[in-house]
CSV table of C-alpha atoms and ligand atoms in Angstrom, one decimal:
chain,number,residue,atom,x,y,z
A,1,UNK,CA,93.3,172.2,133.6
A,2,UNK,CA,93.1,171.7,137.4
A,3,UNK,CA,96.1,170.8,139.5
A,4,UNK,CA,95.3,169.0,142.8
A,5,UNK,CA,97.6,167.7,145.5
A,6,UNK,CA,95.3,165.6,147.7
A,7,UNK,CA,93.5,162.3,147.2
A,8,UNK,CA,90.3,163.9,148.5
A,9,UNK,CA,90.4,166.7,146.0
A,10,UNK,CA,91.1,164.4,143.1
A,11,UNK,CA,88.2,162.0,144.1
A,12,UNK,CA,85.9,164.9,144.4
A,13,UNK,CA,86.9,166.2,141.0
A,14,UNK,CA,86.6,162.8,139.3
A,15,UNK,CA,83.3,161.9,140.9
A,16,UNK,CA,81.3,163.4,138.0
A,17,UNK,CA,83.2,161.4,135.3
A,18,UNK,CA,82.6,157.8,134.3
A,19,UNK,CA,85.9,156.7,132.6
A,20,UNK,CA,89.2,158.5,133.3
A,21,UNK,CA,92.1,158.0,130.9
A,22,UNK,CA,95.2,158.1,133.0
A,23,UNK,CA,98.9,158.8,132.4
A,24,UNK,CA,101.1,158.2,135.4
A,25,UNK,CA,104.5,160.0,135.3
A,26,UNK,CA,107.3,161.1,137.6
A,27,UNK,CA,107.3,164.5,136.0
A,28,UNK,CA,110.2,166.3,134.1
A,29,UNK,CA,108.0,165.8,131.1
A,30,UNK,CA,109.3,165.5,127.5
A,31,UNK,CA,107.7,164.9,124.2
A,32,UNK,CA,107.4,161.1,125.0
A,33,UNK,CA,105.1,161.9,128.0
A,34,UNK,CA,103.1,164.4,126.0
A,35,UNK,CA,102.5,161.8,123.2
A,36,UNK,CA,101.0,159.5,125.9
A,37,UNK,CA,98.7,162.3,127.0
A,38,UNK,CA,97.6,162.8,123.4
A,39,UNK,CA,97.0,159.0,123.1
A,40,UNK,CA,95.0,159.0,126.4
A,41,UNK,CA,92.8,161.9,125.5
A,42,UNK,CA,90.2,160.2,123.2
A,43,UNK,CA,90.1,157.1,125.4
A,44,UNK,CA,88.1,158.5,128.4
A,45,UNK,CA,85.8,161.3,129.4
A,46,UNK,CA,88.5,163.0,131.5
A,47,UNK,CA,92.3,162.9,131.0
A,48,UNK,CA,94.3,162.7,134.2
A,49,UNK,CA,98.1,162.8,134.6
A,50,UNK,CA,100.0,162.2,137.9
A,51,UNK,CA,103.3,163.6,138.8
A,52,UNK,CA,105.0,161.8,141.6
A,53,UNK,CA,108.6,160.8,142.1
A,54,UNK,CA,108.2,157.5,143.8
A,55,UNK,CA,110.8,156.8,146.4
A,56,UNK,CA,109.8,153.1,146.5
A,57,UNK,CA,111.2,152.4,143.0
A,58,UNK,CA,114.7,153.8,143.6
A,59,UNK,CA,117.6,151.9,145.1
A,60,UNK,CA,119.6,153.7,147.9
A,61,UNK,CA,122.4,154.7,145.5
A,62,UNK,CA,120.1,155.9,142.7
A,63,UNK,CA,119.0,159.4,141.8
A,64,UNK,CA,115.8,159.8,143.9
A,65,UNK,CA,117.1,163.0,145.6
A,66,UNK,CA,118.4,164.6,142.4
A,67,UNK,CA,115.6,163.4,140.0
A,68,UNK,CA,114.5,166.7,138.4
A,69,UNK,CA,111.3,168.1,139.9
A,70,UNK,CA,109.8,170.6,137.4
A,71,UNK,CA,106.1,170.8,138.4
A,72,UNK,CA,105.3,174.2,137.0
A,73,UNK,CA,106.9,173.6,133.6
A,74,UNK,CA,105.2,170.2,133.5
A,75,UNK,CA,101.8,171.6,134.2
A,76,UNK,CA,102.2,174.2,131.5
A,77,UNK,CA,103.0,171.5,129.0
A,78,UNK,CA,100.2,169.2,130.1
A,79,UNK,CA,97.7,172.1,129.9
A,80,UNK,CA,98.9,172.8,126.3
A,81,UNK,CA,98.3,169.2,125.4
A,82,UNK,CA,94.7,169.1,126.6
A,83,UNK,CA,95.2,167.3,130.0
A,84,UNK,CA,92.2,168.0,132.2
A,85,UNK,CA,93.5,167.1,135.7
A,86,UNK,CA,97.0,166.9,137.2
A,87,UNK,CA,97.4,164.9,140.4
A,88,UNK,CA,100.7,165.9,142.1
A,89,UNK,CA,100.7,164.6,145.6
A,90,UNK,CA,103.4,165.1,148.2
A,91,UNK,CA,105.1,162.1,149.6
A,92,UNK,CA,103.2,162.3,152.9
A,93,UNK,CA,99.9,162.5,151.0
A,94,UNK,CA,100.6,159.3,149.0
A,95,UNK,CA,102.5,157.5,151.8
A,96,UNK,CA,101.1,158.9,155.1
A,97,UNK,CA,102.5,155.8,156.8
A,98,UNK,CA,105.4,153.7,155.5
A,99,UNK,CA,103.9,151.7,152.6
A,100,UNK,CA,104.4,148.2,154.0
A,101,UNK,CA,101.7,146.5,152.0
A,102,UNK,CA,103.3,146.0,148.6
A,103,UNK,CA,102.6,144.5,145.2
A,104,UNK,CA,105.3,142.0,144.0
A,105,UNK,CA,105.6,141.2,140.3
A,106,UNK,CA,106.0,137.5,139.6
A,107,UNK,CA,109.6,136.5,139.7
A,108,UNK,CA,109.5,135.0,136.1
A,109,UNK,CA,108.9,138.5,134.8
A,110,UNK,CA,109.9,140.9,137.6
A,111,UNK,CA,113.3,139.4,138.5
A,112,UNK,CA,114.9,139.5,135.1
A,113,UNK,CA,116.5,142.4,133.1
A,114,UNK,CA,115.6,145.6,134.9
A,115,UNK,CA,114.4,143.6,138.0
A,116,UNK,CA,117.8,141.8,138.1
A,117,UNK,CA,119.9,145.0,137.9
A,118,UNK,CA,117.5,147.1,140.0
A,119,UNK,CA,116.2,144.7,142.7
A,120,UNK,CA,112.9,145.9,144.1
A,121,UNK,CA,112.2,148.2,141.2
A,122,UNK,CA,109.1,146.5,140.0
A,123,UNK,CA,107.8,146.1,143.5
A,124,UNK,CA,108.1,149.9,143.9
A,125,UNK,CA,106.5,150.5,140.5
A,126,UNK,CA,103.7,148.0,141.0
A,127,UNK,CA,102.9,149.3,144.4
A,128,UNK,CA,102.6,152.9,143.5
A,129,UNK,CA,100.7,152.2,140.3
A,130,UNK,CA,98.2,150.0,142.1
A,131,UNK,CA,97.7,152.8,144.6
A,132,UNK,CA,97.4,155.4,141.9
A,133,UNK,CA,94.9,153.2,140.1
A,134,UNK,CA,92.8,152.9,143.3
A,135,UNK,CA,92.8,156.7,143.7
A,136,UNK,CA,92.1,157.5,140.0
A,137,UNK,CA,89.7,154.7,139.1
A,138,UNK,CA,88.3,153.8,142.5
A,139,UNK,CA,84.9,155.4,141.8
A,140,UNK,CA,84.7,155.2,138.1
A,141,UNK,CA,81.6,153.6,136.7
A,142,UNK,CA,82.9,152.8,133.2
A,143,UNK,CA,86.0,151.1,131.8
A,144,UNK,CA,89.1,153.0,132.7
A,145,UNK,CA,92.2,153.5,130.5
A,146,UNK,CA,95.9,154.0,131.4
A,147,UNK,CA,98.7,154.7,129.1
A,148,UNK,CA,102.4,153.7,129.7
A,149,UNK,CA,105.3,154.2,127.4
A,150,UNK,CA,106.9,151.3,125.6
A,151,UNK,CA,110.3,152.7,126.4
A,152,UNK,CA,109.9,151.0,129.8
A,153,UNK,CA,108.9,147.8,128.0
A,154,UNK,CA,109.2,145.5,131.0
A,155,UNK,CA,107.3,147.9,133.2
A,156,UNK,CA,104.4,148.0,130.7
A,157,UNK,CA,104.4,144.1,130.8
A,158,UNK,CA,104.4,144.0,134.6
A,159,UNK,CA,101.5,146.5,134.7
A,160,UNK,CA,99.5,144.6,132.1
A,161,UNK,CA,99.9,141.3,134.1
A,162,UNK,CA,99.1,143.1,137.4
A,163,UNK,CA,95.8,144.5,135.9
A,164,UNK,CA,94.9,141.1,134.4
A,165,UNK,CA,95.7,139.1,137.6
A,166,UNK,CA,93.9,141.5,139.9
A,167,UNK,CA,91.0,141.7,137.4
A,168,UNK,CA,91.1,145.5,137.5
A,169,UNK,CA,88.4,147.1,135.2
A,170,UNK,CA,91.1,148.8,133.1
A,171,UNK,CA,92.6,148.7,129.7
A,172,UNK,CA,96.3,149.3,129.5
A,173,UNK,CA,97.7,150.9,126.4
A,174,UNK,CA,101.3,151.1,125.3
A,175,UNK,CA,102.7,154.3,123.7
A,176,UNK,CA,105.4,154.2,121.1
A,177,UNK,CA,108.9,155.4,122.0
A,178,UNK,CA,109.6,159.0,121.0
A,179,UNK,CA,113.1,159.5,119.7
A,180,UNK,CA,115.4,162.5,119.2
A,181,UNK,CA,116.5,163.2,115.6
A,182,UNK,CA,119.6,161.0,116.0
A,183,UNK,CA,117.5,158.1,117.3
A,184,UNK,CA,118.1,158.5,121.1
A,185,UNK,CA,115.0,157.4,123.0
A,186,UNK,CA,113.6,160.4,124.9
A,187,UNK,CA,114.0,160.1,128.7
A,188,UNK,CA,114.0,162.4,131.6
A,189,UNK,CA,117.5,161.1,132.5
A,190,UNK,CA,118.9,162.3,129.1
A,191,UNK,CA,119.1,165.7,130.9
A,192,UNK,CA,122.0,164.3,133.0
A,193,UNK,CA,124.2,163.8,129.9
A,194,UNK,CA,127.1,166.0,129.2
A,195,UNK,CA,127.5,167.3,125.6
A,196,UNK,CA,129.9,164.5,124.7
A,197,UNK,CA,127.8,161.8,126.5
A,198,UNK,CA,124.7,163.1,124.6
A,199,UNK,CA,126.5,162.6,121.3
A,200,UNK,CA,127.5,159.1,122.3
A,201,UNK,CA,124.1,158.1,123.8
A,202,UNK,CA,122.6,157.2,120.4
A,203,UNK,CA,125.0,154.2,120.3
A,204,UNK,CA,122.6,152.3,122.6
A,205,UNK,CA,119.8,152.4,120.0
A,206,UNK,CA,122.3,151.6,117.3
A,207,UNK,CA,123.4,148.6,119.2
A,208,UNK,CA,119.8,147.4,119.4
A,209,UNK,CA,119.4,147.9,115.7
A,210,UNK,CA,122.5,145.9,115.0
A,211,UNK,CA,121.2,143.1,117.2
A,212,UNK,CA,117.9,143.0,115.4
A,213,UNK,CA,119.6,143.2,112.0
A,214,UNK,CA,121.7,140.2,113.0
A,215,UNK,CA,118.7,138.1,113.9
A,216,UNK,CA,116.7,139.2,110.8
A,217,UNK,CA,119.8,138.5,108.7
A,218,UNK,CA,119.6,134.8,109.8
A,219,UNK,CA,122.0,134.6,112.7
A,220,UNK,CA,120.4,132.4,115.4
A,221,UNK,CA,123.3,132.2,117.8
A,222,UNK,CA,121.9,134.9,120.1
A,223,UNK,CA,124.5,134.5,122.8
A,224,UNK,CA,127.2,135.3,120.3
A,225,UNK,CA,125.3,138.3,118.9
A,226,UNK,CA,124.6,139.6,122.3
A,227,UNK,CA,128.2,139.2,123.5
A,228,UNK,CA,129.5,140.9,120.5
A,229,UNK,CA,127.1,143.9,120.9
A,230,UNK,CA,127.9,144.2,124.6
A,231,UNK,CA,131.7,144.1,123.9
A,232,UNK,CA,131.3,146.7,121.2
A,233,UNK,CA,129.5,149.2,123.5
A,234,UNK,CA,131.9,148.4,126.4
A,235,UNK,CA,134.8,149.3,124.1
A,236,UNK,CA,133.3,152.7,123.5
A,237,UNK,CA,133.3,153.3,127.3
A,238,UNK,CA,129.8,152.1,128.3
A,239,UNK,CA,129.2,150.0,131.4
A,240,UNK,CA,126.6,147.5,129.9
A,241,UNK,CA,124.0,145.8,132.0
A,242,UNK,CA,122.4,143.9,129.2
A,243,UNK,CA,121.8,143.9,125.5
A,244,UNK,CA,119.5,141.0,124.6
A,245,UNK,CA,116.9,139.6,122.3
A,246,UNK,CA,113.7,138.3,124.0
A,247,UNK,CA,110.3,137.1,123.1
A,248,UNK,CA,107.8,139.9,123.2
A,249,UNK,CA,105.1,138.1,125.1
A,250,UNK,CA,107.1,137.0,128.2
A,251,UNK,CA,110.6,138.4,127.8
A,252,UNK,CA,112.2,135.0,127.9
A,253,UNK,CA,115.0,134.0,125.6
A,254,UNK,CA,113.5,132.8,122.3
A,255,UNK,CA,113.9,129.3,120.9
A,256,UNK,CA,114.5,129.0,117.2
A,257,UNK,CA,110.8,128.5,116.4
A,258,UNK,CA,110.1,131.9,117.9
A,259,UNK,CA,112.2,133.7,115.3
A,260,UNK,CA,109.2,135.0,113.5
A,261,UNK,CA,108.8,138.5,112.3
A,262,UNK,CA,106.9,140.5,114.9
A,263,UNK,CA,107.7,138.2,117.8
A,264,UNK,CA,110.9,139.6,119.2
A,265,UNK,CA,112.2,142.6,121.0
A,266,UNK,CA,115.8,143.7,121.6
A,267,UNK,CA,116.3,145.4,125.0
A,268,UNK,CA,119.3,147.2,126.4
A,269,UNK,CA,120.4,149.0,129.5
A,270,UNK,CA,123.8,150.6,129.9
A,271,UNK,CA,125.6,153.4,131.7
A,272,UNK,CA,127.4,156.2,129.9
A,273,UNK,CA,129.3,158.2,132.5
A,274,UNK,CA,127.0,158.3,135.6
A,275,UNK,CA,123.8,158.0,133.5
A,276,UNK,CA,122.0,154.7,133.1
A,277,UNK,CA,119.9,154.6,129.9
A,278,UNK,CA,117.5,151.9,128.7
A,279,UNK,CA,116.0,151.4,125.3
A,280,UNK,CA,114.3,148.7,123.2
A,281,UNK,CA,113.3,147.8,119.7
A,282,UNK,CA,110.5,145.5,118.6
A,283,UNK,CA,111.2,143.6,115.4
B,301,PAF,O1,107.4,155.2,134.3
B,301,PAF,C1,107.4,156.0,135.2
B,301,PAF,O2,107.6,157.2,135.1
B,301,PAF,C2,107.2,155.4,136.6
B,301,PAF,O3,107.8,154.2,136.8
B,301,PAF,C3,105.7,155.4,137.0
B,301,PAF,C4,104.9,154.4,136.1
B,301,PAF,C5,105.1,156.7,136.9
B,301,PAF,C6,105.5,154.8,138.4
B,301,PAF,O4,106.2,155.7,139.3
């Protein structure tokens, strides 16, 4: 496996391949990321992962400075999982000038849920992903592939729409959420949890299961179900941003005819202590 830090090195390396399969990450890798690499591997003729903590997608009060940077351990894990190339640029390599050209997600998708609670987040994500796509796929002759985890469900949808609307010659693949034994969705931010918070953290996924069970059990008053689920988490000490049931295809609130098996997703974001966790459940 080769680790490169500059765009020029990466382009030179990829020049002899036709169709990269790409997994963008911010590093501090866990089994969820490695599953994405395994999924990417058979899709292309070279497997590329990027590691870059993207300042543009963090709000000023968020954890950009403290986000764990574990390049060496990440590279060891990527090598063990058959990744061929790691692109780990510095901030000045990726943003030699302030990145004032930006990609904005459409408000109907980008301003709700995560976009509502983290304004600018999807602009930051879309901008860096578009730039990484130009760098990784800019010279590829065949169909490229990129894999994103479903844990960031709305992010995956934003990237899919971006690729479609800009007619990028890429297929976007969603990777299933990897969970700890108790059901907590794996996340780099789980490392921030204290022992007691870690024990409590599974309650977010349980709340989503309860929401889904309510709908599947025939309850169509979603507002009441959601209020009840949020109040129950809040009572346990969580600061809840949202717990909600949406249509899978556009993340809008479903009308009654949408209550079909396989059409819906329950999504949640909430803070336990200082750590904000997100999770979702398709049902
Ligand atoms: O999901 C992530 O880790 C990041 O949002 C991504 C896609 C690597 C962009 O910085």
